[in-house]
Amino acid sequence: MPYVNIKITREGATAEQKRQLIEGATRLLVEVLGKNPATTVVVIDEVDTDNWGIGGVPVTERRRSEGQPPQ
């Protein structure tokens, strides 16, 4: 039973976009590894940008310093 965990920042992904991610990840496992879609589990975790860091800096802070508006 494949288990896929997709982590994205919490910035307003729509229910439709999440549905497409779940469908696409499932399809990829079926096409590449021949896995059964009925037993493929996909979980999407949305993480606040304060809790996601790149290069030692939280994404919220990084974007602020780059002049990007918070999303």
PDB file of N, CA and C in Angstrom:
ATOM      1  N   MET A   1       0.849  -1.179   0.000  1.00  0.00           N
ATOM      2  CA  MET A   1       0.000   0.000   0.000  1.00  0.00           C
ATOM      3  C   MET A   1       0.892   1.240   0.000  1.00  0.00           C
ATOM      4  N   PRO A   2       0.996   1.938  -1.116  1.00  0.00           N
ATOM      5  CA  PRO A   2       1.798   3.158  -1.174  1.00  0.00           C
ATOM      6  C   PRO A   2       1.180   4.274  -0.334  1.00  0.00           C
ATOM      7  N   TYR A   3       2.052   5.041   0.283  1.00  0.00           N
ATOM      8  CA  TYR A   3       1.637   6.194   1.076  1.00  0.00           C
ATOM      9  C   TYR A   3       2.454   7.377   0.595  1.00  0.00           C
ATOM     10  N   VAL A   4       1.772   8.415   0.117  1.00  0.00           N
ATOM     11  CA  VAL A   4       2.432   9.622  -0.379  1.00  0.00           C
ATOM     12  C   VAL A   4       2.039  10.771   0.528  1.00  0.00           C
ATOM     13  N   ASN A   5       3.033  11.536   0.973  1.00  0.00           N
ATOM     14  CA  ASN A   5       2.775  12.701   1.810  1.00  0.00           C
ATOM     15  C   ASN A   5       3.269  13.926   1.065  1.00  0.00           C
ATOM     16  N   ILE A   6       2.349  14.799   0.687  1.00  0.00           N
ATOM     17  CA  ILE A   6       2.669  16.039  -0.019  1.00  0.00           C
ATOM     18  C   ILE A   6       2.587  17.168   0.996  1.00  0.00           C
ATOM     19  N   LYS A   7       3.649  17.921   1.116  1.00  0.00           N
ATOM     20  CA  LYS A   7       3.663  19.062   2.025  1.00  0.00           C
ATOM     21  C   LYS A   7       3.739  20.339   1.200  1.00  0.00           C
ATOM     22  N   ILE A   8       2.802  21.241   1.463  1.00  0.00           N
ATOM     23  CA  ILE A   8       2.781  22.535   0.785  1.00  0.00           C
ATOM     24  C   ILE A   8       2.587  23.619   1.834  1.00  0.00           C
ATOM     25  N   THR A   9       2.984  24.835   1.495  1.00  0.00           N
ATOM     26  CA  THR A   9       2.723  25.927   2.420  1.00  0.00           C
ATOM     27  C   THR A   9       1.247  26.279   2.353  1.00  0.00           C
ATOM     28  N   ARG A  10       0.725  26.703   3.480  1.00  0.00           N
ATOM     29  CA  ARG A  10      -0.687  27.059   3.586  1.00  0.00           C
ATOM     30  C   ARG A  10      -0.875  28.441   2.966  1.00  0.00           C
ATOM     31  N   GLU A  11      -1.214  28.442   1.696  1.00  0.00           N
ATOM     32  CA  GLU A  11      -1.361  29.706   0.984  1.00  0.00           C
ATOM     33  C   GLU A  11      -2.553  29.683   0.044  1.00  0.00           C
ATOM     34  N   GLY A  12      -3.554  28.948   0.427  1.00  0.00           N
ATOM     35  CA  GLY A  12      -4.799  29.020  -0.323  1.00  0.00           C
ATOM     36  C   GLY A  12      -4.959  28.050  -1.472  1.00  0.00           C
ATOM     37  N   ALA A  13      -4.317  26.890  -1.409  1.00  0.00           N
ATOM     38  CA  ALA A  13      -4.585  25.877  -2.435  1.00  0.00           C
ATOM     39  C   ALA A  13      -6.058  25.518  -2.346  1.00  0.00           C
ATOM     40  N   THR A  14      -6.703  25.493  -3.484  1.00  0.00           N
ATOM     41  CA  THR A  14      -8.134  25.208  -3.504  1.00  0.00           C
ATOM     42  C   THR A  14      -8.393  23.705  -3.370  1.00  0.00           C
ATOM     43  N   ALA A  15      -9.626  23.371  -3.056  1.00  0.00           N
ATOM     44  CA  ALA A  15     -10.016  21.966  -2.974  1.00  0.00           C
ATOM     45  C   ALA A  15      -9.786  21.274  -4.321  1.00  0.00           C
ATOM     46  N   GLU A  16     -10.024  21.981  -5.404  1.00  0.00           N
ATOM     47  CA  GLU A  16      -9.811  21.415  -6.745  1.00  0.00           C
ATOM     48  C   GLU A  16      -8.327  21.159  -7.008  1.00  0.00           C
ATOM     49  N   GLN A  17      -7.479  22.079  -6.606  1.00  0.00           N
ATOM     50  CA  GLN A  17      -6.037  21.879  -6.782  1.00  0.00           C
ATOM     51  C   GLN A  17      -5.557  20.689  -5.965  1.00  0.00           C
ATOM     52  N   LYS A  18      -6.062  20.548  -4.757  1.00  0.00           N
ATOM     53  CA  LYS A  18      -5.687  19.407  -3.920  1.00  0.00           C
ATOM     54  C   LYS A  18      -6.187  18.110  -4.538  1.00  0.00           C
ATOM     55  N   ARG A  19      -7.390  18.120  -5.073  1.00  0.00           N
ATOM     56  CA  ARG A  19      -7.934  16.940  -5.748  1.00  0.00           C
ATOM     57  C   ARG A  19      -7.024  16.533  -6.896  1.00  0.00           C
ATOM     58  N   GLN A  20      -6.541  17.526  -7.656  1.00  0.00           N
ATOM     59  CA  GLN A  20      -5.656  17.239  -8.776  1.00  0.00           C
ATOM     60  C   GLN A  20      -4.316  16.668  -8.308  1.00  0.00           C
ATOM     61  N   LEU A  21      -3.798  17.166  -7.196  1.00  0.00           N
ATOM     62  CA  LEU A  21      -2.558  16.621  -6.639  1.00  0.00           C
ATOM     63  C   LEU A  21      -2.744  15.159  -6.227  1.00  0.00           C
ATOM     64  N   ILE A  22      -3.847  14.878  -5.554  1.00  0.00           N
ATOM     65  CA  ILE A  22      -4.129  13.507  -5.119  1.00  0.00           C
ATOM     66  C   ILE A  22      -4.283  12.585  -6.327  1.00  0.00           C
ATOM     67  N   GLU A  23      -5.037  13.039  -7.305  1.00  0.00           N
ATOM     68  CA  GLU A  23      -5.242  12.239  -8.517  1.00  0.00           C
ATOM     69  C   GLU A  23      -3.922  12.019  -9.260  1.00  0.00           C
ATOM     70  N   GLY A  24      -3.137  13.078  -9.393  1.00  0.00           N
ATOM     71  CA  GLY A  24      -1.878  12.982 -10.141  1.00  0.00           C
ATOM     72  C   GLY A  24      -0.860  12.086  -9.461  1.00  0.00           C
ATOM     73  N   ALA A  25      -0.729  12.199  -8.136  1.00  0.00           N
ATOM     74  CA  ALA A  25       0.215  11.348  -7.406  1.00  0.00           C
ATOM     75  C   ALA A  25      -0.199   9.884  -7.514  1.00  0.00           C
ATOM     76  N   THR A  26      -1.492   9.629  -7.413  1.00  0.00           N
ATOM     77  CA  THR A  26      -1.996   8.259  -7.543  1.00  0.00           C
ATOM     78  C   THR A  26      -1.712   7.721  -8.938  1.00  0.00           C
ATOM     79  N   ARG A  27      -2.018   8.514  -9.949  1.00  0.00           N
ATOM     80  CA  ARG A  27      -1.798   8.100 -11.345  1.00  0.00           C
ATOM     81  C   ARG A  27      -0.318   7.796 -11.595  1.00  0.00           C
ATOM     82  N   LEU A  28       0.576   8.627 -11.051  1.00  0.00           N
ATOM     83  CA  LEU A  28       2.011   8.427 -11.225  1.00  0.00           C
ATOM     84  C   LEU A  28       2.461   7.073 -10.656  1.00  0.00           C
ATOM     85  N   LEU A  29       1.971   6.733  -9.469  1.00  0.00           N
ATOM     86  CA  LEU A  29       2.330   5.445  -8.865  1.00  0.00           C
ATOM     87  C   LEU A  29       1.774   4.274  -9.663  1.00  0.00           C
ATOM     88  N   VAL A  30       0.598   4.454 -10.240  1.00  0.00           N
ATOM     89  CA  VAL A  30       0.013   3.405 -11.084  1.00  0.00           C
ATOM     90  C   VAL A  30       0.859   3.230 -12.346  1.00  0.00           C
ATOM     91  N   GLU A  31       1.179   4.352 -13.006  1.00  0.00           N
ATOM     92  CA  GLU A  31       1.901   4.302 -14.287  1.00  0.00           C
ATOM     93  C   GLU A  31       3.348   3.854 -14.134  1.00  0.00           C
ATOM     94  N   VAL A  32       4.037   4.327 -13.116  1.00  0.00           N
ATOM     95  CA  VAL A  32       5.469   4.045 -12.981  1.00  0.00           C
ATOM     96  C   VAL A  32       5.735   2.732 -12.251  1.00  0.00           C
ATOM     97  N   LEU A  33       4.993   2.471 -11.186  1.00  0.00           N
ATOM     98  CA  LEU A  33       5.268   1.295 -10.364  1.00  0.00           C
ATOM     99  C   LEU A  33       4.200   0.211 -10.441  1.00  0.00           C
ATOM    100  N   GLY A  34       3.133   0.480 -11.192  1.00  0.00           N
ATOM    101  CA  GLY A  34       2.068  -0.516 -11.326  1.00  0.00           C
ATOM    102  C   GLY A  34       1.278  -0.728 -10.049  1.00  0.00           C
ATOM    103  N   LYS A  35       1.206   0.295  -9.196  1.00  0.00           N
ATOM    104  CA  LYS A  35       0.498   0.170  -7.924  1.00  0.00           C
ATOM    105  C   LYS A  35      -1.011   0.219  -8.122  1.00  0.00           C
ATOM    106  N   ASN A  36      -1.718  -0.376  -7.190  1.00  0.00           N
ATOM    107  CA  ASN A  36      -3.177  -0.405  -7.221  1.00  0.00           C
ATOM    108  C   ASN A  36      -3.701   0.935  -6.691  1.00  0.00           C
ATOM    109  N   PRO A  37      -4.454   1.681  -7.490  1.00  0.00           N
ATOM    110  CA  PRO A  37      -4.954   2.972  -7.020  1.00  0.00           C
ATOM    111  C   PRO A  37      -5.909   2.843  -5.832  1.00  0.00           C
ATOM    112  N   ALA A  38      -6.575   1.715  -5.717  1.00  0.00           N
ATOM    113  CA  ALA A  38      -7.530   1.526  -4.618  1.00  0.00           C
ATOM    114  C   ALA A  38      -6.844   1.433  -3.260  1.00  0.00           C
ATOM    115  N   THR A  39      -5.545   1.125  -3.256  1.00  0.00           N
ATOM    116  CA  THR A  39      -4.836   1.017  -1.983  1.00  0.00           C
ATOM    117  C   THR A  39      -3.735   2.074  -1.845  1.00  0.00           C
ATOM    118  N   THR A  40      -3.769   3.073  -2.711  1.00  0.00           N
ATOM    119  CA  THR A  40      -2.786   4.151  -2.664  1.00  0.00           C
ATOM    120  C   THR A  40      -3.341   5.292  -1.814  1.00  0.00           C
ATOM    121  N   VAL A  41      -2.584   5.681  -0.803  1.00  0.00           N
ATOM    122  CA  VAL A  41      -2.991   6.736   0.119  1.00  0.00           C
ATOM    123  C   VAL A  41      -2.180   7.991  -0.176  1.00  0.00           C
ATOM    124  N   VAL A  42      -2.861   9.132  -0.312  1.00  0.00           N
ATOM    125  CA  VAL A  42      -2.188  10.415  -0.519  1.00  0.00           C
ATOM    126  C   VAL A  42      -2.688  11.378   0.557  1.00  0.00           C
ATOM    127  N   VAL A  43      -1.752  11.977   1.279  1.00  0.00           N
ATOM    128  CA  VAL A  43      -2.077  12.936   2.323  1.00  0.00           C
ATOM    129  C   VAL A  43      -1.417  14.262   1.978  1.00  0.00           C
ATOM    130  N   ILE A  44      -2.172  15.351   2.087  1.00  0.00           N
ATOM    131  CA  ILE A  44      -1.625  16.690   1.863  1.00  0.00           C
ATOM    132  C   ILE A  44      -1.583  17.409   3.200  1.00  0.00           C
ATOM    133  N   ASP A  45      -0.382  17.816   3.597  1.00  0.00           N
ATOM    134  CA  ASP A  45      -0.205  18.615   4.799  1.00  0.00           C
ATOM    135  C   ASP A  45       0.067  20.049   4.382  1.00  0.00           C
ATOM    136  N   GLU A  46      -0.700  20.973   4.933  1.00  0.00           N
ATOM    137  CA  GLU A  46      -0.462  22.390   4.683  1.00  0.00           C
ATOM    138  C   GLU A  46       0.251  22.989   5.892  1.00  0.00           C
ATOM    139  N   VAL A  47       1.370  23.618   5.643  1.00  0.00           N
ATOM    140  CA  VAL A  47       2.225  24.138   6.700  1.00  0.00           C
ATOM    141  C   VAL A  47       2.259  25.665   6.625  1.00  0.00           C
ATOM    142  N   ASP A  48       2.067  26.319   7.767  1.00  0.00           N
ATOM    143  CA  ASP A  48       2.176  27.782   7.799  1.00  0.00           C
ATOM    144  C   ASP A  48       3.579  28.185   7.371  1.00  0.00           C
ATOM    145  N   THR A  49       3.700  29.297   6.670  1.00  0.00           N
ATOM    146  CA  THR A  49       5.014  29.747   6.204  1.00  0.00           C
ATOM    147  C   THR A  49       5.942  30.086   7.366  1.00  0.00           C
ATOM    148  N   ASP A  50       5.393  30.372   8.551  1.00  0.00           N
ATOM    149  CA  ASP A  50       6.232  30.576   9.736  1.00  0.00           C
ATOM    150  C   ASP A  50       6.899  29.276  10.170  1.00  0.00           C
ATOM    151  N   ASN A  51       6.332  28.150   9.783  1.00  0.00           N
ATOM    152  CA  ASN A  51       6.830  26.835  10.176  1.00  0.00           C
ATOM    153  C   ASN A  51       7.580  26.123   9.056  1.00  0.00           C
ATOM    154  N   TRP A  52       7.941  26.853   8.014  1.00  0.00           N
ATOM    155  CA  TRP A  52       8.629  26.283   6.860  1.00  0.00           C
ATOM    156  C   TRP A  52       9.844  27.153   6.600  1.00  0.00           C
ATOM    157  N   GLY A  53      11.016  26.578   6.686  1.00  0.00           N
ATOM    158  CA  GLY A  53      12.223  27.379   6.515  1.00  0.00           C
ATOM    159  C   GLY A  53      13.061  26.929   5.340  1.00  0.00           C
ATOM    160  N   ILE A  54      13.751  27.869   4.727  1.00  0.00           N
ATOM    161  CA  ILE A  54      14.687  27.599   3.642  1.00  0.00           C
ATOM    162  C   ILE A  54      15.972  28.348   3.969  1.00  0.00           C
ATOM    163  N   GLY A  55      17.079  27.649   3.948  1.00  0.00           N
ATOM    164  CA  GLY A  55      18.356  28.287   4.229  1.00  0.00           C
ATOM    165  C   GLY A  55      18.447  28.890   5.616  1.00  0.00           C
ATOM    166  N   GLY A  56      17.749  28.286   6.575  1.00  0.00           N
ATOM    167  CA  GLY A  56      17.798  28.763   7.946  1.00  0.00           C
ATOM    168  C   GLY A  56      16.873  29.923   8.256  1.00  0.00           C
ATOM    169  N   VAL A  57      16.013  30.276   7.314  1.00  0.00           N
ATOM    170  CA  VAL A  57      15.115  31.421   7.499  1.00  0.00           C
ATOM    171  C   VAL A  57      13.677  30.983   7.230  1.00  0.00           C
ATOM    172  N   PRO A  58      12.729  31.338   8.131  1.00  0.00           N
ATOM    173  CA  PRO A  58      11.329  31.023   7.852  1.00  0.00           C
ATOM    174  C   PRO A  58      10.876  31.666   6.536  1.00  0.00           C
ATOM    175  N   VAL A  59      10.031  30.972   5.813  1.00  0.00           N
ATOM    176  CA  VAL A  59       9.559  31.477   4.517  1.00  0.00           C
ATOM    177  C   VAL A  59       8.888  32.844   4.661  1.00  0.00           C
ATOM    178  N   THR A  60       8.107  33.037   5.722  1.00  0.00           N
ATOM    179  CA  THR A  60       7.447  34.329   5.924  1.00  0.00           C
ATOM    180  C   THR A  60       8.476  35.455   5.962  1.00  0.00           C
ATOM    181  N   GLU A  61       9.523  35.254   6.722  1.00  0.00           N
ATOM    182  CA  GLU A  61      10.584  36.254   6.859  1.00  0.00           C
ATOM    183  C   GLU A  61      11.339  36.441   5.545  1.00  0.00           C
ATOM    184  N   ARG A  62      11.643  35.347   4.907  1.00  0.00           N
ATOM    185  CA  ARG A  62      12.376  35.369   3.639  1.00  0.00           C
ATOM    186  C   ARG A  62      11.614  36.180   2.594  1.00  0.00           C
ATOM    187  N   ARG A  63      10.331  35.932   2.504  1.00  0.00           N
ATOM    188  CA  ARG A  63       9.518  36.664   1.520  1.00  0.00           C
ATOM    189  C   ARG A  63       9.437  38.145   1.853  1.00  0.00           C
ATOM    190  N   ARG A  64       9.320  38.439   3.131  1.00  0.00           N
ATOM    191  CA  ARG A  64       9.253  39.834   3.554  1.00  0.00           C
ATOM    192  C   ARG A  64      10.544  40.565   3.156  1.00  0.00           C
ATOM    193  N   SER A  65      11.697  39.916   3.357  1.00  0.00           N
ATOM    194  CA  SER A  65      12.971  40.544   3.018  1.00  0.00           C
ATOM    195  C   SER A  65      13.169  40.654   1.517  1.00  0.00           C
ATOM    196  N   GLU A  66      12.486  39.814   0.745  1.00  0.00           N
ATOM    197  CA  GLU A  66      12.581  39.862  -0.716  1.00  0.00           C
ATOM    198  C   GLU A  66      11.523  40.782  -1.312  1.00  0.00           C
ATOM    199  N   GLY A  67      10.744  41.407  -0.441  1.00  0.00           N
ATOM    200  CA  GLY A  67       9.709  42.334  -0.909  1.00  0.00           C
ATOM    201  C   GLY A  67       8.478  41.662  -1.468  1.00  0.00           C
ATOM    202  N   GLN A  68       8.321  40.380  -1.198  1.00  0.00           N
ATOM    203  CA  GLN A  68       7.135  39.678  -1.657  1.00  0.00           C
ATOM    204  C   GLN A  68       6.019  39.821  -0.652  1.00  0.00           C
ATOM    205  N   PRO A  69       4.804  40.031  -1.132  1.00  0.00           N
ATOM    206  CA  PRO A  69       3.683  40.142  -0.193  1.00  0.00           C
ATOM    207  C   PRO A  69       3.380  38.779   0.408  1.00  0.00           C
ATOM    208  N   PRO A  70       2.926  38.751   1.663  1.00  0.00           N
ATOM    209  CA  PRO A  70       2.514  37.471   2.244  1.00  0.00           C
ATOM    210  C   PRO A  70       1.336  36.922   1.481  1.00  0.00           C
ATOM    211  N   GLN A  71       1.298  35.611   1.354  1.00  0.00           N
ATOM    212  CA  GLN A  71       0.195  34.993   0.593  1.00  0.00           C
ATOM    213  C   GLN A  71      -0.784  34.340   1.498  1.00  0.00           C
TER     214      GLN A  71
END
